[in-house]
Short mmCIF file of N, CA and C in Angstrom, two decimals:
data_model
loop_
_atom_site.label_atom_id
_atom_site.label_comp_id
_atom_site.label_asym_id
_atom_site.label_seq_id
_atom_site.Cartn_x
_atom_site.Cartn_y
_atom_site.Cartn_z
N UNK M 1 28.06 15.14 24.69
CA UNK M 1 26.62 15.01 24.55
C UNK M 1 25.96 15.18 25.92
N UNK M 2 25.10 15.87 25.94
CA UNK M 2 24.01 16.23 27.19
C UNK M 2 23.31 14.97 27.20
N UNK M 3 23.06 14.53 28.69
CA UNK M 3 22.71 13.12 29.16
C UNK M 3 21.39 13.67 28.87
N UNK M 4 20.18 12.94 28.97
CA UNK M 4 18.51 13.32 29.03
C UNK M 4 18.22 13.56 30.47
N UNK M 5 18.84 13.17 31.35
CA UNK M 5 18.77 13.45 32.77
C UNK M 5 19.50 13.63 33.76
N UNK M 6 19.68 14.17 34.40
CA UNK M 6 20.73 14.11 35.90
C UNK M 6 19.65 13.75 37.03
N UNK M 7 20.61 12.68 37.43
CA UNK M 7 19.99 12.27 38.65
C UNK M 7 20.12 13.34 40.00
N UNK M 8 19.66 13.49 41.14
CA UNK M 8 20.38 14.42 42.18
C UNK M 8 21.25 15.37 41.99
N UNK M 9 21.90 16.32 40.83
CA UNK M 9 22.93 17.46 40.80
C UNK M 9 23.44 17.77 41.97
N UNK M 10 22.75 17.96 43.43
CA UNK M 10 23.45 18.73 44.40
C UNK M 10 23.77 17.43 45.43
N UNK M 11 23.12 16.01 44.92
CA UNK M 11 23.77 14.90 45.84
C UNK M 11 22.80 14.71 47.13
N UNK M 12 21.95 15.08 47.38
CA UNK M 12 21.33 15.06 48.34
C UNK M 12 20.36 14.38 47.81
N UNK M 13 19.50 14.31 47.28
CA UNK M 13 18.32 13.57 47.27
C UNK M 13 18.56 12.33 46.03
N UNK M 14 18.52 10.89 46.06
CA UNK M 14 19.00 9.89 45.09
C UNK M 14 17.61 9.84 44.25
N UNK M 15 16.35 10.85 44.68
CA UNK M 15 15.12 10.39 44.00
C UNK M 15 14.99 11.41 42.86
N UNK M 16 15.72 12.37 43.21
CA UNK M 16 15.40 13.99 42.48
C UNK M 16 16.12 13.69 40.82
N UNK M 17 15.39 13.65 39.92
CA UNK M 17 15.71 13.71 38.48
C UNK M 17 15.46 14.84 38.18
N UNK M 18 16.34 16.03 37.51
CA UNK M 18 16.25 17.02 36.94
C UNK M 18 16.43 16.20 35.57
N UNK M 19 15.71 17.01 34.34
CA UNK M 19 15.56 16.98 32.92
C UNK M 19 16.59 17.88 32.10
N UNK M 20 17.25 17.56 31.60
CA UNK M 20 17.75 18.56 30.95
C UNK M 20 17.56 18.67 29.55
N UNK M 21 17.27 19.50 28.64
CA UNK M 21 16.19 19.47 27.35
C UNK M 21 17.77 20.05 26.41
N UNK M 22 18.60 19.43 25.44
CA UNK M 22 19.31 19.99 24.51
C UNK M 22 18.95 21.24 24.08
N UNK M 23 19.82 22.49 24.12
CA UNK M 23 19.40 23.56 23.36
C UNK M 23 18.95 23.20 21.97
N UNK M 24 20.24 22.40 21.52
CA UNK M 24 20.36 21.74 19.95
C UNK M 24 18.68 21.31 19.48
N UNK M 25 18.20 20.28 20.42
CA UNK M 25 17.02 20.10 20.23
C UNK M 25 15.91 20.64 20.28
N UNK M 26 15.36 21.63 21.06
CA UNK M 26 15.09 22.93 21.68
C UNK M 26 15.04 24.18 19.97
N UNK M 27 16.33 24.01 19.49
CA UNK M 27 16.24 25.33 18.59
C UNK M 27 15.90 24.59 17.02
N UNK M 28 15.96 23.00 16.65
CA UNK M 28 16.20 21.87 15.95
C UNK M 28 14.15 22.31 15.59
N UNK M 29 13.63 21.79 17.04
CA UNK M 29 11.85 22.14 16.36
C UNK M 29 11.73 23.59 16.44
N UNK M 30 12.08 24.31 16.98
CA UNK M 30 11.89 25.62 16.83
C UNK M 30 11.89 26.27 15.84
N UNK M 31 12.82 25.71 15.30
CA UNK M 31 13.34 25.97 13.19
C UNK M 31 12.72 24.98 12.40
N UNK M 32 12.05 24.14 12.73
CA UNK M 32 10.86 23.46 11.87
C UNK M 32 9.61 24.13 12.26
N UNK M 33 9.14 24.63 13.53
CA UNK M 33 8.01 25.45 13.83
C UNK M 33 7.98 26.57 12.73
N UNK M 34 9.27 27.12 12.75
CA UNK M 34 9.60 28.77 11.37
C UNK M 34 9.42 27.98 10.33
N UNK M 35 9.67 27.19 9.57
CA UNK M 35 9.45 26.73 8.30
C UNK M 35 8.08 26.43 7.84
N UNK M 36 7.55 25.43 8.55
CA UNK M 36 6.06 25.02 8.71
C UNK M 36 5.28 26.38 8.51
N UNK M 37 5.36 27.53 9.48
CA UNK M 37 5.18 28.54 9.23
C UNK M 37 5.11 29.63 8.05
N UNK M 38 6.19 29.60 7.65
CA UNK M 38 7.01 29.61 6.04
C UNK M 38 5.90 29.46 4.84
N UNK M 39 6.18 27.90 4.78
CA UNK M 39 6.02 27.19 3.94
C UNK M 39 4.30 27.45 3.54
N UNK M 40 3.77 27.14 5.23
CA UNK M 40 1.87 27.61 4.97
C UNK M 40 1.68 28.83 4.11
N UNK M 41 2.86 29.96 4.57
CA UNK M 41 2.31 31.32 4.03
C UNK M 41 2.92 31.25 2.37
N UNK M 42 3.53 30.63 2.04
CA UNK M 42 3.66 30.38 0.69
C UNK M 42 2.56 29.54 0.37
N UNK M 43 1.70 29.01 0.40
CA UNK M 43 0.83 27.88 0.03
C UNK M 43 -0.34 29.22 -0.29
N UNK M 44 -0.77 29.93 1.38
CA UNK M 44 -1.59 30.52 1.47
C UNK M 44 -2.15 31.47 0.41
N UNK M 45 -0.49 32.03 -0.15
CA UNK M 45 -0.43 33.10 -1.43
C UNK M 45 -0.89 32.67 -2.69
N UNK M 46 -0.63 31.19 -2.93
CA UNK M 46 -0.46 30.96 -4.37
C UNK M 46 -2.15 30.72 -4.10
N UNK M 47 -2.73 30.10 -2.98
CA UNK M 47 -4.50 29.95 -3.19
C UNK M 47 -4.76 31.65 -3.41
N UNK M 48 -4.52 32.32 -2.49
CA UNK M 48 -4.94 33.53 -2.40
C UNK M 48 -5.03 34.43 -3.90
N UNK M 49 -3.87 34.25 -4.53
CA UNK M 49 -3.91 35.20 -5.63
C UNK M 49 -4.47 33.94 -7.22
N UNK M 50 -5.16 32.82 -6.44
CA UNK M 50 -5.75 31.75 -7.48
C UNK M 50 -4.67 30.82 -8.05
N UNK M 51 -3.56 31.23 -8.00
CA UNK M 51 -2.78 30.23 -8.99
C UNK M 51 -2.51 29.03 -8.55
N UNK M 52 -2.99 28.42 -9.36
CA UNK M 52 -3.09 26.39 -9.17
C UNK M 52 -2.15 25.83 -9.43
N UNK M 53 -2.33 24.65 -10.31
CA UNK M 53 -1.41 24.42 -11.32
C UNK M 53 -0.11 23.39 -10.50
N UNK M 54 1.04 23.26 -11.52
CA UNK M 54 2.07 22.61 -10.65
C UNK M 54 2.88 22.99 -9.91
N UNK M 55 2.89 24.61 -9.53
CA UNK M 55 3.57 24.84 -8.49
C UNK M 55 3.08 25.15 -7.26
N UNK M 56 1.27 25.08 -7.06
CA UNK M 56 0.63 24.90 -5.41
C UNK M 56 0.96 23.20 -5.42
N UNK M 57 0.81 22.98 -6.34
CA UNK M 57 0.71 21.34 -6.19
C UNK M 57 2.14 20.59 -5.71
N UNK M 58 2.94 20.87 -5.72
CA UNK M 58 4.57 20.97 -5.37
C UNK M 58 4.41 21.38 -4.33
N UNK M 59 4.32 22.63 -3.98
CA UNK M 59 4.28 23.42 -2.67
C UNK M 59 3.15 22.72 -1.52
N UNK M 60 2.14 22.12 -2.05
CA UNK M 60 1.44 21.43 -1.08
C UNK M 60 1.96 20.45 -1.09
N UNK M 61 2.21 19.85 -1.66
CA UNK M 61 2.88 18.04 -1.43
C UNK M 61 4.05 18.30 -0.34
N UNK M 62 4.99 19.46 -0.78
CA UNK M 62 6.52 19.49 -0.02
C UNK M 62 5.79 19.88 1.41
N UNK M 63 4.75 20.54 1.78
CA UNK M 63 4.24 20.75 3.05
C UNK M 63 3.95 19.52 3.99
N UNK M 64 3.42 19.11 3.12
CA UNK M 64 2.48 17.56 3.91
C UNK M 64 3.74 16.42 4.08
N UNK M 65 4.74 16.32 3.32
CA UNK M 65 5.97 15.61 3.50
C UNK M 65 6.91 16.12 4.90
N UNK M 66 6.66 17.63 4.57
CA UNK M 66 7.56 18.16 5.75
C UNK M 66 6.81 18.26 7.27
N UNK M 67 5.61 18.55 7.29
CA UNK M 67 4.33 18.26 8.41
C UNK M 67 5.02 16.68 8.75
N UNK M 68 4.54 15.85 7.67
CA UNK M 68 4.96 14.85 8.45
C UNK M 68 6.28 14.26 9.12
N UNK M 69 7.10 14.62 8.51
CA UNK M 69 8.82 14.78 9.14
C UNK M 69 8.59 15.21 10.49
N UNK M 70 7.99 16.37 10.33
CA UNK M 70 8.18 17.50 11.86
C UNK M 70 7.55 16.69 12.73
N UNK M 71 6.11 16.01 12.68
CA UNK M 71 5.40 15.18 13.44
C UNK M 71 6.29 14.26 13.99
N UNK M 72 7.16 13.21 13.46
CA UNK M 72 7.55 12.43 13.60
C UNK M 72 8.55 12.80 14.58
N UNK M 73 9.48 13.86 14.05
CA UNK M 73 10.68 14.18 15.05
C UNK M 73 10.64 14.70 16.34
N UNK M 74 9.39 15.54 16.52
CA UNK M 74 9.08 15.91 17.59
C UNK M 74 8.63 15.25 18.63
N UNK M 75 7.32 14.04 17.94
CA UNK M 75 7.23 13.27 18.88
C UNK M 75 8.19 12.22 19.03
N UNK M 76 9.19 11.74 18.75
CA UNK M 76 10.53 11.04 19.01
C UNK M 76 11.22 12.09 20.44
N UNK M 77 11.18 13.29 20.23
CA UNK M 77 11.49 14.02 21.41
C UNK M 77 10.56 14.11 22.26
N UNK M 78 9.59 14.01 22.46
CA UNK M 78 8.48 14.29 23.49
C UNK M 78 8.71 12.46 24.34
N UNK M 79 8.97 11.77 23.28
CA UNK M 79 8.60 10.20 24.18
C UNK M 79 10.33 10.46 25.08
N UNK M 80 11.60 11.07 24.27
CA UNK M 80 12.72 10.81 24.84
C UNK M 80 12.48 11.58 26.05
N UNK M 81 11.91 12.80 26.26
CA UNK M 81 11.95 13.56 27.67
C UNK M 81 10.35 13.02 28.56
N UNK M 82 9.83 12.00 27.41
CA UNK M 82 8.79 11.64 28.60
C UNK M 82 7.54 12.64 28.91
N UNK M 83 7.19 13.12 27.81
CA UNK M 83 6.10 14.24 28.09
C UNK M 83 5.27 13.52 28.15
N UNK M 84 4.74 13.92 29.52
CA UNK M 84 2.92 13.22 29.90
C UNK M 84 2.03 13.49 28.44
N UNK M 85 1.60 14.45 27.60
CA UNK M 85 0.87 14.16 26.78
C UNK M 85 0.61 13.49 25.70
N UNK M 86 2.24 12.96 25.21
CA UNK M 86 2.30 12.65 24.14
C UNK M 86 1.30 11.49 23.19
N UNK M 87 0.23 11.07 24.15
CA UNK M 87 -0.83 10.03 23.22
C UNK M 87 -1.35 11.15 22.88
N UNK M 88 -1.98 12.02 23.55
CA UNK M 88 -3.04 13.30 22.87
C UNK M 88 -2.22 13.84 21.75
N UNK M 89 -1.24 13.77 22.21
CA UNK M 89 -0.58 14.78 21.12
C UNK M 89 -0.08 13.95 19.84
N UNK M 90 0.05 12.95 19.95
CA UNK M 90 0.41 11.81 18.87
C UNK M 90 -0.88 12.09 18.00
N UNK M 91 -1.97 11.96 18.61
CA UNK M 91 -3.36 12.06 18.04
C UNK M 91 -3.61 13.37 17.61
N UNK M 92 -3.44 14.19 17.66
CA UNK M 92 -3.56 15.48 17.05
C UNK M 92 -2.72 15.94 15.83
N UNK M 93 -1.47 15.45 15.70
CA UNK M 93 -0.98 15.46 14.82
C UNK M 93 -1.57 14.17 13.65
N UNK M 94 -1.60 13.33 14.16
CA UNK M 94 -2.50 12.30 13.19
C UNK M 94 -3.54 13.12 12.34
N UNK M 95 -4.53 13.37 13.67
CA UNK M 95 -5.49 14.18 12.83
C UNK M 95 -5.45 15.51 11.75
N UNK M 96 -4.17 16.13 12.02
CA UNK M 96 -3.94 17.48 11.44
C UNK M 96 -3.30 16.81 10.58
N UNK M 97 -3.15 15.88 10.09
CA UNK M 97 -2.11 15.44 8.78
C UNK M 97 -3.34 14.51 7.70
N UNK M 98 -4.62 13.69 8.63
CA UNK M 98 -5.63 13.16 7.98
C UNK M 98 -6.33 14.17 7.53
N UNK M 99 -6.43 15.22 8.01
CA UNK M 99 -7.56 16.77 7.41
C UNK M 99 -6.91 18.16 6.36
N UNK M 100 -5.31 17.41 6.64
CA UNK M 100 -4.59 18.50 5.51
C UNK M 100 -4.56 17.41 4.04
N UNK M 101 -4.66 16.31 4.47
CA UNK M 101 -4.11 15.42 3.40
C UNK M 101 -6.00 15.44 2.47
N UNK M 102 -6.92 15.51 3.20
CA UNK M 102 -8.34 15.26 2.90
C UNK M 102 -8.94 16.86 1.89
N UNK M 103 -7.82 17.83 2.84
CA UNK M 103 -8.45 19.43 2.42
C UNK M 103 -7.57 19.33 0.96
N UNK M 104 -6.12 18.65 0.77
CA UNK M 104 -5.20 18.58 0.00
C UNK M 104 -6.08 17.90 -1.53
N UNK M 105 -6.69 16.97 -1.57
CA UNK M 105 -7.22 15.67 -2.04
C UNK M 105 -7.98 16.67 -2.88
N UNK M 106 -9.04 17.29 -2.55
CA UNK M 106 -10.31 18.20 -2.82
C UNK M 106 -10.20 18.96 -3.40
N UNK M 107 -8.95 19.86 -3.28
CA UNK M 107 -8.19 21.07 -4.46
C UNK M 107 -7.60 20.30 -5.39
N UNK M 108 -7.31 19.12 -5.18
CA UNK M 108 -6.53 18.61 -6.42
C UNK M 108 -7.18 18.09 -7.54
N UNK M 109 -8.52 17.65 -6.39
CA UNK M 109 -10.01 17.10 -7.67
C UNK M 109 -10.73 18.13 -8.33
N UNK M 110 -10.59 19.43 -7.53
CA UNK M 110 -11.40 20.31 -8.29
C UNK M 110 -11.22 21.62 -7.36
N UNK M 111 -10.27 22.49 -8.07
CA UNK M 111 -9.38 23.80 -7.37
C UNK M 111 -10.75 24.81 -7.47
N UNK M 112 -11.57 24.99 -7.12
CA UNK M 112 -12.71 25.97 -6.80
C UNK M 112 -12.42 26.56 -5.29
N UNK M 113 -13.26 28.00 -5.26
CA UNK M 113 -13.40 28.78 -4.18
C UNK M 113 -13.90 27.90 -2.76
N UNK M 114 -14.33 27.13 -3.06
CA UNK M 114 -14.86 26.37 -1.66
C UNK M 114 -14.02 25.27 -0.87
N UNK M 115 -12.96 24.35 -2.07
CA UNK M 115 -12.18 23.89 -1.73
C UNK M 115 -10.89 24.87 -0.82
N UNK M 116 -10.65 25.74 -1.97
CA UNK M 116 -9.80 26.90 -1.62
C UNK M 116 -9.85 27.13 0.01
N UNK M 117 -11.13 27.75 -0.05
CA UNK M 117 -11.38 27.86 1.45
C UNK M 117 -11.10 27.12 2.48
N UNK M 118 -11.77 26.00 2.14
CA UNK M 118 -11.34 25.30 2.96
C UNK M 118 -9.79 24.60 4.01
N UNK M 119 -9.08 25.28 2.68
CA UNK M 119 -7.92 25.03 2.85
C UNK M 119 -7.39 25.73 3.82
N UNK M 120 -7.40 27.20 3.41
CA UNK M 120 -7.03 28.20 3.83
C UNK M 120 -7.39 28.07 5.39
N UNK M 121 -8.69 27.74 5.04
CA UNK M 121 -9.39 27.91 7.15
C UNK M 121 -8.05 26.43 7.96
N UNK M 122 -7.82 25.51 7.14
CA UNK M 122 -7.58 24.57 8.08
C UNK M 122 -6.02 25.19 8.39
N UNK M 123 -5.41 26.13 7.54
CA UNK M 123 -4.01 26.56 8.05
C UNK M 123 -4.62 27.43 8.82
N UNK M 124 -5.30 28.43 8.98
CA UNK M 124 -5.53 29.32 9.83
C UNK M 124 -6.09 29.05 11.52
N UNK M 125 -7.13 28.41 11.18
CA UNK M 125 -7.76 27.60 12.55
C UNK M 125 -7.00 26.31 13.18
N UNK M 126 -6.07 25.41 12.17
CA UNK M 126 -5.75 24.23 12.91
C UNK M 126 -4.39 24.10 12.79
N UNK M 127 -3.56 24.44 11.74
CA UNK M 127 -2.32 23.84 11.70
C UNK M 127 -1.92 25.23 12.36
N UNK M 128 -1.56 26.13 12.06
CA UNK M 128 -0.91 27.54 12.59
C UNK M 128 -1.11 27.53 13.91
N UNK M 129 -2.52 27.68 15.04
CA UNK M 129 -3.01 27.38 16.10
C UNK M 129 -1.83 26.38 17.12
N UNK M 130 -2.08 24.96 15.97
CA UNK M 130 -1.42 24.10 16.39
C UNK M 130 0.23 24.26 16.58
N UNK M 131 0.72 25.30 15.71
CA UNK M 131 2.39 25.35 15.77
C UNK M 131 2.49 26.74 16.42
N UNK M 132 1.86 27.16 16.77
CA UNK M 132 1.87 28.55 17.51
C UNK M 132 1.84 28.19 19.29
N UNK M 133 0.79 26.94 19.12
CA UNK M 133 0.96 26.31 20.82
C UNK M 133 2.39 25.45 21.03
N UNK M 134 2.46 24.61 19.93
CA UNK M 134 3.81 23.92 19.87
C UNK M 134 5.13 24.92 20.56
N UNK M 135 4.81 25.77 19.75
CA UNK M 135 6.02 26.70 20.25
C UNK M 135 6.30 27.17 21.33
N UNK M 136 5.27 27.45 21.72
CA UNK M 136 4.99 28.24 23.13
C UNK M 136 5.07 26.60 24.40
N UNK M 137 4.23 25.73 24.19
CA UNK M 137 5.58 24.65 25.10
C UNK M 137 6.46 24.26 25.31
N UNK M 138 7.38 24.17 24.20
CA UNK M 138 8.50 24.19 23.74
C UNK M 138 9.13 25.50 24.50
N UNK M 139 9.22 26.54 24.19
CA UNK M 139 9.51 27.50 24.60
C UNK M 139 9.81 27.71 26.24
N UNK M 140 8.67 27.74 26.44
CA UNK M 140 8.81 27.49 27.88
C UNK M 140 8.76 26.43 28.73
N UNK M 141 9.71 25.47 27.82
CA UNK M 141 10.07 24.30 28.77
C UNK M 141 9.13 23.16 29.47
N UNK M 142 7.71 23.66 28.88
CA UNK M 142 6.80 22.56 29.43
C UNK M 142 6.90 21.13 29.50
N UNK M 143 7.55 20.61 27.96
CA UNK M 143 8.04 19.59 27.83
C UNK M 143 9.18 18.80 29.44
N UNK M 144 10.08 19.28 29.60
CA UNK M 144 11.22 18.60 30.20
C UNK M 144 10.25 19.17 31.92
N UNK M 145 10.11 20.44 31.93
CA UNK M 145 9.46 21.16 33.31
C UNK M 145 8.03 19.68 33.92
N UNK M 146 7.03 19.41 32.74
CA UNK M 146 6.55 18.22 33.53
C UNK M 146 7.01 16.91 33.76
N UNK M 147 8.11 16.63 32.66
CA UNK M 147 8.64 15.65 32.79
C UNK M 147 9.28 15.28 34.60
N UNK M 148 10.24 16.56 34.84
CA UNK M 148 10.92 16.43 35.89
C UNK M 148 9.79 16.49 36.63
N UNK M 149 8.89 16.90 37.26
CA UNK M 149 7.88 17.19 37.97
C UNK M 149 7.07 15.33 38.36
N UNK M 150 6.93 14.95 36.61
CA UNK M 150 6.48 13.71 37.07
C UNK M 150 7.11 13.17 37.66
N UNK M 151 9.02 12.74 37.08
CA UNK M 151 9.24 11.79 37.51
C UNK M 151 9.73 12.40 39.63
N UNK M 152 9.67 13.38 39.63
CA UNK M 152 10.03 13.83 41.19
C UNK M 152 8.86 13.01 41.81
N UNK M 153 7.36 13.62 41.90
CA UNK M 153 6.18 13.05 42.34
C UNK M 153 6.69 11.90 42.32
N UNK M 154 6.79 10.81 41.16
CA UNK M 154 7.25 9.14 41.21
C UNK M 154 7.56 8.98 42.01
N UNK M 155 9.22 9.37 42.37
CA UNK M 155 10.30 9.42 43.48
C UNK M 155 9.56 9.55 44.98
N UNK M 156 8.69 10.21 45.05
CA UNK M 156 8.20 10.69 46.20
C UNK M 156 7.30 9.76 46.99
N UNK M 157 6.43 8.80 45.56
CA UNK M 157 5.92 8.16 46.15
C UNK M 157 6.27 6.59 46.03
N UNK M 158 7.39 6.23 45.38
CA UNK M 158 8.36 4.90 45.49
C UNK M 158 8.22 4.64 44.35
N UNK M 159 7.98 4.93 43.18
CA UNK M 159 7.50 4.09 41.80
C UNK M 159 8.53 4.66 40.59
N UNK M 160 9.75 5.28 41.30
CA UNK M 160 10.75 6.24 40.16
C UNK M 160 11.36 4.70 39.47
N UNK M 161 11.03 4.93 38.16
CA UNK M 161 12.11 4.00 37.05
C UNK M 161 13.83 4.47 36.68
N UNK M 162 14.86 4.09 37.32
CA UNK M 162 16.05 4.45 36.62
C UNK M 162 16.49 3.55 35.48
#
């Protein structure tokens, strides 16, 4: 098992924490980012070509179950590598799960073109947006890259936690 950190690698400095981010974990949301993905554009179709009924209603429920899974696991990884954002980002996912669950509620009371819409805009403008940036930090290491960064600065200025 890959430690969450190495202290000093080259031995010279006892303050220097490098991060090291699991591929496993790394490719783990990356393949919930593709599904989430997935899953919207199946939702998107069955509004798109009108069909209601019990299989958007399935297909939206299994979304909002799996949204919330992904929420959860990711930020469990963001607190383990220590990402500076994770209150904002705790909160954003809150909110993208209170406005899918609210857009969800509204088609279920009454499946019309306006609800519809509505729907549609919040995968397009907020959740997609939202897993399209996900990815792209993820991706490029932003996660573990500020982590190490913070805790170096710490080190630098006496306040490093081991």
């Amino acid at each position: 098992d890959i430690p969450d950190y190495i202290i000093d690698p080259a031995g010279i400095n006892p303050y220097l924490v490098v991060v090291i981010m699991s591929s496993d974990n790394l490719a783990g949301i990356q393949a919930q980012h593709k599904t989430l993905e997935e899953r919207v554009h199946v939702v998107c179709a069955h509004l798109t070509n009108g069909s209601g009924g019990d299989d958007l209603r399935d297909e939206i429920d299994d979304l909002v179950a799996f949204l919330h899974t992904h929420c959860k696991e990711e930020e469990k990884l963001m607190k383990r590598y220590r990402y500076n954002g994770i209150v904002a980002h705790e909160r954003e996912h809150q909110d993208l799960l209170d406005r899918f669950v609210s857009a969800r509620d509204k088609i279920y009371t009454s499946f019309n073109e306006e609800h519809k819409q509505e729907l549609l805009d919040f995968f397009k403008r907020d959740l997609l947006r939202h897993v399209m940036e996900d990815m792209q930090t993820w991706q490029e290491g932003k996660i573990d890259k500020k982590f190490a960064y913070q805790r170096l600065h710490n080190a630098a200025i006496g306040t490093v936690n081991h």
